[in-house]
């Protein structure tokens, strides 16, 4: 489709001039008429098929989250008359392809260091570029690099095929030429080709496309110093390491590469003492004979993520100024690559552990992002405000789980070394709060530590050693079998599905919501503080919470709003006290106000839609038992406890957990009697038939009766009323001078025949606990306490649990989901 200059896409983006064309399409300078800013519009080649468009949009939304000074910012993704287009940051300079031969080697290395830093940042966000080449590096007027087209060109070229070889042959990695699955190390190889070309003046391989691809896969390149003798041994070692055929033999991260390039640039400046010759060889005067240990030391440092050290001398220019300007040195401060979290870590021990765990990136699919995000959001905010003083009885447990997640991952990645076990034990014993520092990468690596037989063996050894080394673990974190296992510690990715709303696939719509919520989270501290004050114990005091991944922020807000919706009567009372007596907003009220004030209306509507998914999926509630249990691996069995504030106030403060069941009046059966709408309709039909036949009975005959269902020592019957069309009535009889009357949705029809309307537990002392839906489909709770012949009614499950504990009655394990479709008998 032809695009005319002056055309307006989607009545918003006015095209002003064409900037260039490429394999993906054409790029135009444009103006955003809505936000009044200059942008670049990349109009992609016309591609048919809705699925391709969805893939493009998904990749664009994931790339849009990359906020880094060396990455071209993606603002939006749209479609106009069947043609897809990207709205991007406008860069006011040429591509590296057009510019690199005009600048000296030391400046080229500075540009490539910025590219390496951008790749490192993206890789630690779980994003792989897959098409790193000079044409995808744009330069500003000050020669600052901007890496563009993250993953998008590969999606366009790949289409729907699997194993198809796509990309730019000159810069392809060996695994890319073979059509293999790619990870972040393919980008490092392509970057190595760019460095090779920048240092020697030519790419390592030439010929036809097929010939070049074959050489990348099978042929060792010429050593850079054969083509350019002035190249230093350190730079040659770096290049050859990046061009290793096996991905595992390449340097560990873009961060290490960036530091090595910056230090090499500084060494060149020091040797040249201000020379400005532009040739590829003239910028370095290196010794002709390579010191034997230099390359080995350089590669060892790069493969472990350690920066190559340089002499701390400072070169001077011909006019006496420092050879490296402050503007260039700023790159050294940006080599973090982990989304800014490490810069916010307060505790040296946690920083050390995170640096090791995050040193090597790992790729995450959209589905993995979704599941890990929900798991971490649960650890942060899974504990509801409960009890008289709205304490969080689950919070210490979740904090322990998060510490164990980091501690074990760190210990296993360090092969269970004694020093690593000691560090991990210190983390547990000092009870340092780590949840604001965790990202989906950390939980993903925790699962990788258990992904094979050998790794699981090392994992168990490290877990056992950690349990023996940590006093806190021995007191608080051992399960019934003596294993270090505080519950809800996953073994495989599918375990995390039990904590997230069911979703067929993570699409571009959800990823866009992640990004929009993250923008509000970052730009409006008042919302961030309000959510964290309500949903967590003290995470609002930790600045690292501002750097949480969007995949964590979105479900974190969902959970806060969910808890707000199902809050108990006690919280309502506190809201009133704080608002009317002290004239201060309770954290819940502050949350409501912040959401209303700063969240755009459209986004608020989308959050409301997501909240409905949580309402339907009762597995998201924070009272669970054995969620991640695996019978095939008894040594790793999870024992997550149900705690809806059943403890005395002092016990909550001490985090001693729930009361022991042996001290309570036991249930006759942990599984309740459940009555569905279909079953109750059948009882209603029989009762109505008996009522109609009553007038037809002969004088002196026994009145007709209808079927009832035994419930312990009592019986359940359906009242055959025909007056109410929207409500039914169920009665439990058998008490002396008393019956329990339950209003339910109508049972005059079978309706949703399999939908559970009533559930009843019986106790050894003949007490009853009833859960039922009323005619408004709201859960209600009735307790019949037989020793006192007293009926108690509840709307709030937290208050019911407090009463059960006070009366010494066992609390059913599945009270929270007994009427849901997800209920499973014990």
Tab-separated table of C-alpha atoms in Angstrom, residues 49-420:
chain	number	residue	atom	x	y	z
A	49	UNK	CA	-3.494	-12.441	8.361
A	50	UNK	CA	-4.831	-11.446	11.720
A	51	UNK	CA	-2.475	-13.805	13.569
A	52	UNK	CA	0.637	-12.128	12.134
A	53	UNK	CA	-0.731	-8.758	13.217
A	54	UNK	CA	-1.337	-10.026	16.736
A	55	UNK	CA	2.222	-11.362	16.945
A	56	UNK	CA	3.600	-8.054	15.739
A	57	UNK	CA	1.550	-6.130	18.261
A	58	UNK	CA	2.604	-8.474	21.080
A	59	UNK	CA	6.287	-8.000	20.252
A	60	UNK	CA	5.770	-4.251	19.983
A	61	UNK	CA	4.060	-4.066	23.362
A	62	UNK	CA	6.846	-6.052	25.038
A	63	UNK	CA	9.493	-3.879	23.383
A	64	UNK	CA	7.601	-0.743	24.418
A	65	UNK	CA	8.482	-1.410	28.048
A	66	UNK	CA	12.200	-0.955	27.369
A	67	UNK	CA	13.011	2.415	28.894
A	68	UNK	CA	16.720	2.894	28.343
A	69	UNK	CA	18.732	5.804	26.970
A	70	UNK	CA	20.240	3.562	24.267
A	71	UNK	CA	16.955	2.032	23.077
A	72	UNK	CA	14.568	3.694	20.648
A	73	UNK	CA	11.339	4.125	22.593
A	74	UNK	CA	8.222	2.576	21.061
A	75	UNK	CA	5.160	4.677	21.810
A	76	UNK	CA	2.384	2.841	20.025
A	77	UNK	CA	1.420	0.207	17.484
A	78	UNK	CA	-1.491	0.587	15.098
A	79	UNK	CA	-3.172	-0.504	11.908
A	80	UNK	CA	-4.569	1.548	9.059
A	81	UNK	CA	-6.334	-0.056	6.079
A	82	UNK	CA	-4.627	-3.391	6.686
A	83	UNK	CA	-1.143	-1.925	7.080
A	84	UNK	CA	0.624	-2.092	10.450
A	85	UNK	CA	2.745	0.763	11.705
A	86	UNK	CA	4.939	1.560	14.702
A	87	UNK	CA	5.086	4.929	16.426
A	88	UNK	CA	8.583	5.507	17.782
A	89	UNK	CA	10.879	8.084	19.241
A	90	UNK	CA	12.405	10.292	16.568
A	91	UNK	CA	16.217	10.090	16.420
A	92	UNK	CA	17.951	13.107	14.895
A	93	UNK	CA	20.959	11.375	13.333
A	94	UNK	CA	21.983	8.720	10.797
A	95	UNK	CA	22.336	4.984	11.299
A	96	UNK	CA	25.626	3.471	12.429
A	97	UNK	CA	25.960	1.973	8.926
A	98	UNK	CA	26.429	5.438	7.440
A	99	UNK	CA	28.497	6.890	10.246
A	100	UNK	CA	30.986	4.403	11.644
A	101	UNK	CA	33.776	4.831	9.075
A	102	UNK	CA	33.816	8.579	9.746
A	103	UNK	CA	34.713	8.317	13.449
A	104	UNK	CA	37.848	6.908	15.149
A	105	UNK	CA	37.905	3.471	16.725
A	106	UNK	CA	37.710	4.731	20.294
A	107	UNK	CA	34.423	6.490	19.486
A	108	UNK	CA	33.102	3.434	17.653
A	109	UNK	CA	33.762	1.397	20.759
A	110	UNK	CA	31.848	3.930	22.850
A	111	UNK	CA	28.877	3.560	20.502
A	112	UNK	CA	29.088	-0.243	20.654
A	113	UNK	CA	29.392	-0.116	24.440
A	114	UNK	CA	26.067	1.714	24.469
A	115	UNK	CA	24.595	-1.007	22.230
A	116	UNK	CA	25.939	-3.696	24.562
A	117	UNK	CA	24.439	-1.891	27.543
A	118	UNK	CA	21.074	-1.632	25.752
A	119	UNK	CA	21.165	-5.353	24.960
A	120	UNK	CA	22.041	-6.205	28.532
A	121	UNK	CA	19.112	-4.163	29.799
A	122	UNK	CA	16.731	-5.801	27.326
A	123	UNK	CA	18.023	-9.288	28.070
A	124	UNK	CA	17.418	-8.813	31.765
A	125	UNK	CA	13.879	-7.776	30.887
A	126	UNK	CA	13.494	-11.101	29.102
A	127	UNK	CA	13.631	-9.559	25.600
A	128	UNK	CA	15.921	-10.765	22.798
A	129	UNK	CA	16.571	-8.572	19.739
A	130	UNK	CA	17.412	-11.291	17.159
A	131	UNK	CA	18.565	-8.882	14.443
A	132	UNK	CA	21.470	-6.823	15.791
A	133	UNK	CA	23.246	-5.074	12.910
A	134	UNK	CA	24.599	-1.589	12.087
A	135	UNK	CA	21.406	-0.617	10.278
A	136	UNK	CA	19.399	-1.124	13.468
A	137	UNK	CA	21.629	1.215	15.482
A	138	UNK	CA	20.610	4.853	15.082
A	139	UNK	CA	22.806	7.734	16.231
A	140	UNK	CA	21.786	11.041	17.720
A	141	UNK	CA	23.429	14.298	16.707
A	142	UNK	CA	25.913	13.678	19.557
A	143	UNK	CA	26.684	10.126	18.305
A	144	UNK	CA	24.818	8.499	21.174
A	145	UNK	CA	23.495	5.087	20.017
A	146	UNK	CA	19.822	4.117	19.925
A	147	UNK	CA	19.115	0.440	19.256
A	148	UNK	CA	15.897	-0.061	17.277
A	149	UNK	CA	13.627	-2.845	15.953
A	150	UNK	CA	13.689	-5.085	19.017
A	151	UNK	CA	12.458	-8.432	17.807
A	152	UNK	CA	10.035	-6.899	15.330
A	153	UNK	CA	11.912	-7.554	12.113
A	154	UNK	CA	12.287	-11.199	13.028
A	155	UNK	CA	8.565	-11.538	13.641
A	156	UNK	CA	7.807	-9.980	10.250
A	157	UNK	CA	10.292	-12.224	8.482
A	158	UNK	CA	9.385	-15.328	10.436
A	159	UNK	CA	5.646	-15.233	9.790
A	160	UNK	CA	3.963	-18.378	11.045
A	161	UNK	CA	6.770	-20.795	10.186
A	162	UNK	CA	8.898	-22.569	12.765
A	163	UNK	CA	12.563	-23.338	12.182
A	164	UNK	CA	12.730	-20.951	9.215
A	165	UNK	CA	16.091	-19.211	8.842
A	166	UNK	CA	15.556	-15.447	8.730
A	167	UNK	CA	17.655	-12.400	9.397
A	168	UNK	CA	20.707	-10.646	7.955
A	169	UNK	CA	23.310	-13.288	6.941
A	170	UNK	CA	26.349	-11.056	7.551
A	171	UNK	CA	25.487	-10.788	11.265
A	172	UNK	CA	23.782	-14.122	11.966
A	173	UNK	CA	24.795	-16.368	14.843
A	174	UNK	CA	25.570	-20.052	14.117
A	175	UNK	CA	22.392	-21.158	15.860
A	176	UNK	CA	20.392	-18.654	13.835
A	177	UNK	CA	21.741	-20.018	10.538
A	178	UNK	CA	20.545	-23.489	11.602
A	179	UNK	CA	17.039	-22.351	12.449
A	180	UNK	CA	17.452	-23.274	16.127
A	181	UNK	CA	15.697	-21.706	19.070
A	182	UNK	CA	17.420	-18.441	19.957
A	183	UNK	CA	18.270	-16.941	23.312
A	184	UNK	CA	20.029	-13.740	24.340
A	185	UNK	CA	23.454	-15.045	23.292
A	186	UNK	CA	22.525	-14.795	19.608
A	187	UNK	CA	22.526	-11.003	20.108
A	188	UNK	CA	26.009	-11.151	21.630
A	189	UNK	CA	27.340	-12.996	18.586
A	190	UNK	CA	25.828	-10.409	16.225
A	191	UNK	CA	27.331	-7.652	18.367
A	192	UNK	CA	30.675	-9.448	18.068
A	193	UNK	CA	30.410	-9.271	14.261
A	194	UNK	CA	29.747	-5.534	14.531
A	195	UNK	CA	32.794	-5.052	16.774
A	196	UNK	CA	34.910	-7.164	14.389
A	197	UNK	CA	33.792	-5.007	11.468
A	198	UNK	CA	34.352	-1.765	13.379
A	199	UNK	CA	37.856	-2.790	14.474
A	200	UNK	CA	39.143	-4.365	11.225
A	201	UNK	CA	37.131	-2.543	8.579
A	202	UNK	CA	35.319	-5.638	7.260
A	203	UNK	CA	32.955	-8.370	8.422
A	204	UNK	CA	34.501	-11.767	9.246
A	205	UNK	CA	32.812	-13.661	6.377
A	206	UNK	CA	31.834	-12.711	2.828
A	207	UNK	CA	30.308	-14.373	-0.234
A	208	UNK	CA	26.803	-15.416	-1.154
A	209	UNK	CA	24.153	-15.548	1.544
A	210	UNK	CA	24.297	-19.347	1.751
A	211	UNK	CA	28.109	-19.289	1.863
A	212	UNK	CA	28.144	-16.676	4.619
A	213	UNK	CA	25.652	-18.624	6.723
A	214	UNK	CA	27.676	-21.812	6.297
A	215	UNK	CA	30.846	-20.026	7.396
A	216	UNK	CA	29.141	-18.619	10.502
A	217	UNK	CA	28.127	-22.159	11.454
A	218	UNK	CA	31.362	-24.026	10.654
A	219	UNK	CA	34.375	-21.798	9.926
A	220	UNK	CA	36.561	-19.988	12.439
A	221	UNK	CA	37.052	-16.328	11.462
A	222	UNK	CA	40.424	-14.747	10.830
A	223	UNK	CA	41.908	-13.419	14.025
A	224	UNK	CA	41.196	-9.668	14.072
A	225	UNK	CA	44.894	-8.797	14.485
A	226	UNK	CA	45.659	-10.616	11.244
A	227	UNK	CA	43.546	-8.022	9.462
A	228	UNK	CA	44.481	-5.084	11.710
A	229	UNK	CA	47.725	-5.539	13.615
A	230	UNK	CA	47.180	-2.485	15.808
A	231	UNK	CA	44.211	-4.088	17.585
A	232	UNK	CA	45.038	-4.863	21.209
A	233	UNK	CA	45.109	-8.424	22.561
A	234	UNK	CA	42.271	-7.555	24.949
A	235	UNK	CA	39.972	-6.380	22.159
A	236	UNK	CA	40.823	-9.420	20.033
A	237	UNK	CA	40.056	-11.708	22.963
A	238	UNK	CA	36.705	-10.025	23.415
A	239	UNK	CA	35.805	-10.335	19.717
A	240	UNK	CA	36.804	-13.994	19.430
A	241	UNK	CA	34.900	-14.803	22.610
A	242	UNK	CA	31.775	-13.217	21.176
A	243	UNK	CA	32.198	-15.156	17.923
A	244	UNK	CA	32.404	-18.530	19.653
A	245	UNK	CA	30.343	-21.147	17.806
A	246	UNK	CA	28.794	-22.502	21.000
A	247	UNK	CA	26.584	-19.977	22.808
A	248	UNK	CA	27.798	-21.143	26.220
A	249	UNK	CA	31.378	-20.173	25.300
A	250	UNK	CA	30.487	-16.513	24.764
A	251	UNK	CA	30.714	-13.801	27.443
A	252	UNK	CA	28.039	-13.980	30.099
A	253	UNK	CA	26.259	-10.683	29.502
A	254	UNK	CA	26.143	-7.433	27.590
A	255	UNK	CA	27.114	-5.598	30.763
A	256	UNK	CA	30.552	-7.205	30.861
A	257	UNK	CA	31.022	-6.457	27.165
A	258	UNK	CA	30.077	-2.805	27.667
A	259	UNK	CA	32.622	-2.348	30.436
A	260	UNK	CA	35.337	-4.056	28.380
A	261	UNK	CA	34.617	-1.794	25.393
A	262	UNK	CA	34.652	1.349	27.518
A	263	UNK	CA	37.965	0.427	29.081
A	264	UNK	CA	39.447	-0.450	25.690
A	265	UNK	CA	38.302	2.930	24.340
A	266	UNK	CA	40.036	4.659	27.234
A	267	UNK	CA	43.248	2.687	26.670
A	268	UNK	CA	43.241	3.735	22.999
A	269	UNK	CA	42.853	7.382	23.980
A	270	UNK	CA	45.699	7.101	26.460
A	271	UNK	CA	47.999	5.530	23.874
A	272	UNK	CA	47.118	8.005	21.159
A	273	UNK	CA	47.415	11.003	23.479
A	274	UNK	CA	44.775	12.937	21.586
A	275	UNK	CA	45.378	11.701	18.025
A	276	UNK	CA	42.207	11.818	15.877
A	277	UNK	CA	43.063	9.742	12.795
A	278	UNK	CA	39.950	8.026	11.436
A	279	UNK	CA	41.305	4.755	9.988
A	280	UNK	CA	40.346	1.493	11.610
A	281	UNK	CA	43.949	0.638	12.500
A	282	UNK	CA	45.379	4.013	13.371
A	283	UNK	CA	43.554	4.327	16.677
A	284	UNK	CA	45.523	1.639	18.470
A	285	UNK	CA	49.236	0.999	18.778
A	286	UNK	CA	49.560	-2.389	20.424
A	287	UNK	CA	52.584	-4.617	21.035
A	288	UNK	CA	53.254	-7.028	18.161
A	289	UNK	CA	53.671	-9.972	20.509
A	290	UNK	CA	50.639	-10.991	22.546
A	291	UNK	CA	51.312	-11.735	26.247
A	292	UNK	CA	50.349	-15.394	26.726
A	293	UNK	CA	48.055	-14.785	29.701
A	294	UNK	CA	46.237	-11.744	28.362
A	295	UNK	CA	43.558	-13.440	26.248
A	296	UNK	CA	42.879	-16.151	28.808
A	297	UNK	CA	42.498	-13.597	31.588
A	298	UNK	CA	40.254	-11.390	29.443
A	299	UNK	CA	37.923	-14.232	28.412
A	300	UNK	CA	37.763	-15.633	31.947
A	301	UNK	CA	36.670	-12.246	33.229
A	302	UNK	CA	34.049	-11.811	30.498
A	303	UNK	CA	32.576	-15.303	30.869
A	304	UNK	CA	32.063	-14.749	34.586
A	305	UNK	CA	30.642	-11.293	34.114
A	306	UNK	CA	33.677	-9.544	35.648
A	307	UNK	CA	34.874	-6.356	34.019
A	308	UNK	CA	38.325	-6.333	32.435
A	309	UNK	CA	40.544	-4.125	34.565
A	310	UNK	CA	42.438	-1.216	33.080
A	311	UNK	CA	45.263	0.887	34.441
A	312	UNK	CA	43.864	3.809	36.419
A	313	UNK	CA	45.757	6.432	34.463
A	314	UNK	CA	44.203	9.431	32.779
A	315	UNK	CA	45.278	10.537	29.320
A	316	UNK	CA	45.495	14.228	28.438
A	317	UNK	CA	44.623	15.869	25.148
A	318	UNK	CA	46.915	18.296	23.364
A	319	UNK	CA	45.279	21.204	25.192
A	320	UNK	CA	45.605	19.621	28.627
A	321	UNK	CA	41.971	18.459	28.986
A	322	UNK	CA	41.098	14.940	30.093
A	323	UNK	CA	41.058	12.527	27.141
A	324	UNK	CA	37.721	10.989	28.197
A	325	UNK	CA	35.050	13.625	28.534
A	326	UNK	CA	32.467	13.330	31.334
A	327	UNK	CA	29.753	12.826	28.718
A	328	UNK	CA	31.500	9.651	27.596
A	329	UNK	CA	32.131	8.395	31.091
A	330	UNK	CA	28.431	8.447	31.871
A	331	UNK	CA	28.113	5.072	30.129
A	332	UNK	CA	30.036	3.440	32.956
A	333	UNK	CA	27.258	4.333	35.370
A	334	UNK	CA	24.539	2.809	33.205
A	335	UNK	CA	25.936	-0.698	32.927
A	336	UNK	CA	23.408	-2.283	35.235
A	337	UNK	CA	21.194	-4.125	32.805
A	338	UNK	CA	18.684	-5.294	35.389
A	339	UNK	CA	16.029	-2.646	35.072
A	340	UNK	CA	17.475	-0.357	37.724
A	341	UNK	CA	16.696	-2.600	40.689
A	342	UNK	CA	20.293	-3.218	41.743
A	343	UNK	CA	20.884	0.508	42.022
A	344	UNK	CA	18.103	0.636	44.637
A	345	UNK	CA	19.179	-2.328	46.778
A	346	UNK	CA	20.082	-1.118	50.241
A	347	UNK	CA	21.537	-4.264	51.804
A	348	UNK	CA	25.024	-5.387	50.596
A	349	UNK	CA	24.173	-9.063	51.129
A	350	UNK	CA	21.060	-8.853	48.961
A	351	UNK	CA	22.943	-6.894	46.315
A	352	UNK	CA	25.655	-9.557	46.160
A	353	UNK	CA	23.095	-12.338	45.785
A	354	UNK	CA	21.065	-10.532	43.148
A	355	UNK	CA	24.161	-9.608	41.144
A	356	UNK	CA	25.056	-13.292	40.948
A	357	UNK	CA	21.531	-14.515	40.194
A	358	UNK	CA	20.930	-11.823	37.548
A	359	UNK	CA	24.404	-11.953	35.996
A	360	UNK	CA	23.248	-14.220	33.172
A	361	UNK	CA	19.942	-13.257	31.535
A	362	UNK	CA	17.177	-15.736	30.841
A	363	UNK	CA	14.462	-15.437	28.230
A	364	UNK	CA	10.813	-15.418	29.274
A	365	UNK	CA	7.797	-16.078	27.108
A	366	UNK	CA	4.720	-13.859	27.576
A	367	UNK	CA	2.987	-16.732	29.371
A	368	UNK	CA	5.929	-17.137	31.747
A	369	UNK	CA	5.930	-13.402	32.417
A	370	UNK	CA	2.253	-13.621	33.331
A	371	UNK	CA	2.624	-16.582	35.704
A	372	UNK	CA	5.788	-15.400	37.463
A	373	UNK	CA	4.301	-11.933	37.798
A	374	UNK	CA	1.227	-13.265	39.582
A	375	UNK	CA	3.358	-15.430	41.874
A	376	UNK	CA	5.535	-12.517	42.971
A	377	UNK	CA	2.464	-10.297	43.398
A	378	UNK	CA	1.038	-12.977	45.673
A	379	UNK	CA	4.218	-13.070	47.763
A	380	UNK	CA	4.098	-9.283	48.082
A	381	UNK	CA	0.386	-8.830	48.759
A	382	UNK	CA	-1.153	-12.243	49.378
A	383	UNK	CA	-1.854	-11.475	53.031
A	384	UNK	CA	-5.170	-9.737	53.640
A	385	UNK	CA	-5.753	-7.206	56.435
A	386	UNK	CA	-7.547	-9.257	59.052
A	387	UNK	CA	-8.425	-9.372	62.708
A	388	UNK	CA	-9.133	-6.701	65.276
A	389	UNK	CA	-6.159	-4.518	64.336
A	390	UNK	CA	-6.083	-5.451	60.642
A	391	UNK	CA	-2.796	-7.286	60.929
A	392	UNK	CA	-1.475	-9.530	58.157
A	393	UNK	CA	-1.088	-13.068	59.506
A	394	UNK	CA	0.272	-14.458	56.215
A	395	UNK	CA	2.825	-11.709	55.610
A	396	UNK	CA	5.733	-13.197	57.615
A	397	UNK	CA	5.192	-16.497	55.821
A	398	UNK	CA	5.264	-14.895	52.397
A	399	UNK	CA	8.376	-12.912	53.349
A	400	UNK	CA	10.067	-16.201	54.303
A	401	UNK	CA	9.053	-17.735	50.979
A	402	UNK	CA	10.557	-14.827	49.053
A	403	UNK	CA	13.813	-15.015	51.032
A	404	UNK	CA	14.012	-18.758	50.434
A	405	UNK	CA	13.373	-18.224	46.714
A	406	UNK	CA	16.388	-15.924	46.444
A	407	UNK	CA	18.574	-17.818	48.914
A	408	UNK	CA	18.194	-21.231	47.281
A	409	UNK	CA	18.558	-19.855	43.751
A	410	UNK	CA	21.772	-18.109	44.749
A	411	UNK	CA	23.140	-21.169	46.564
A	412	UNK	CA	22.392	-23.559	43.698
A	413	UNK	CA	23.811	-21.217	41.050
A	414	UNK	CA	27.001	-21.179	43.118
A	415	UNK	CA	27.008	-25.001	43.133
A	416	UNK	CA	26.184	-25.236	46.830
A	417	UNK	CA	29.510	-23.796	47.971
A	418	UNK	CA	29.946	-23.439	51.725
A	419	UNK	CA	30.299	-19.666	51.443
A	420	UNK	CA	27.085	-19.457	49.409
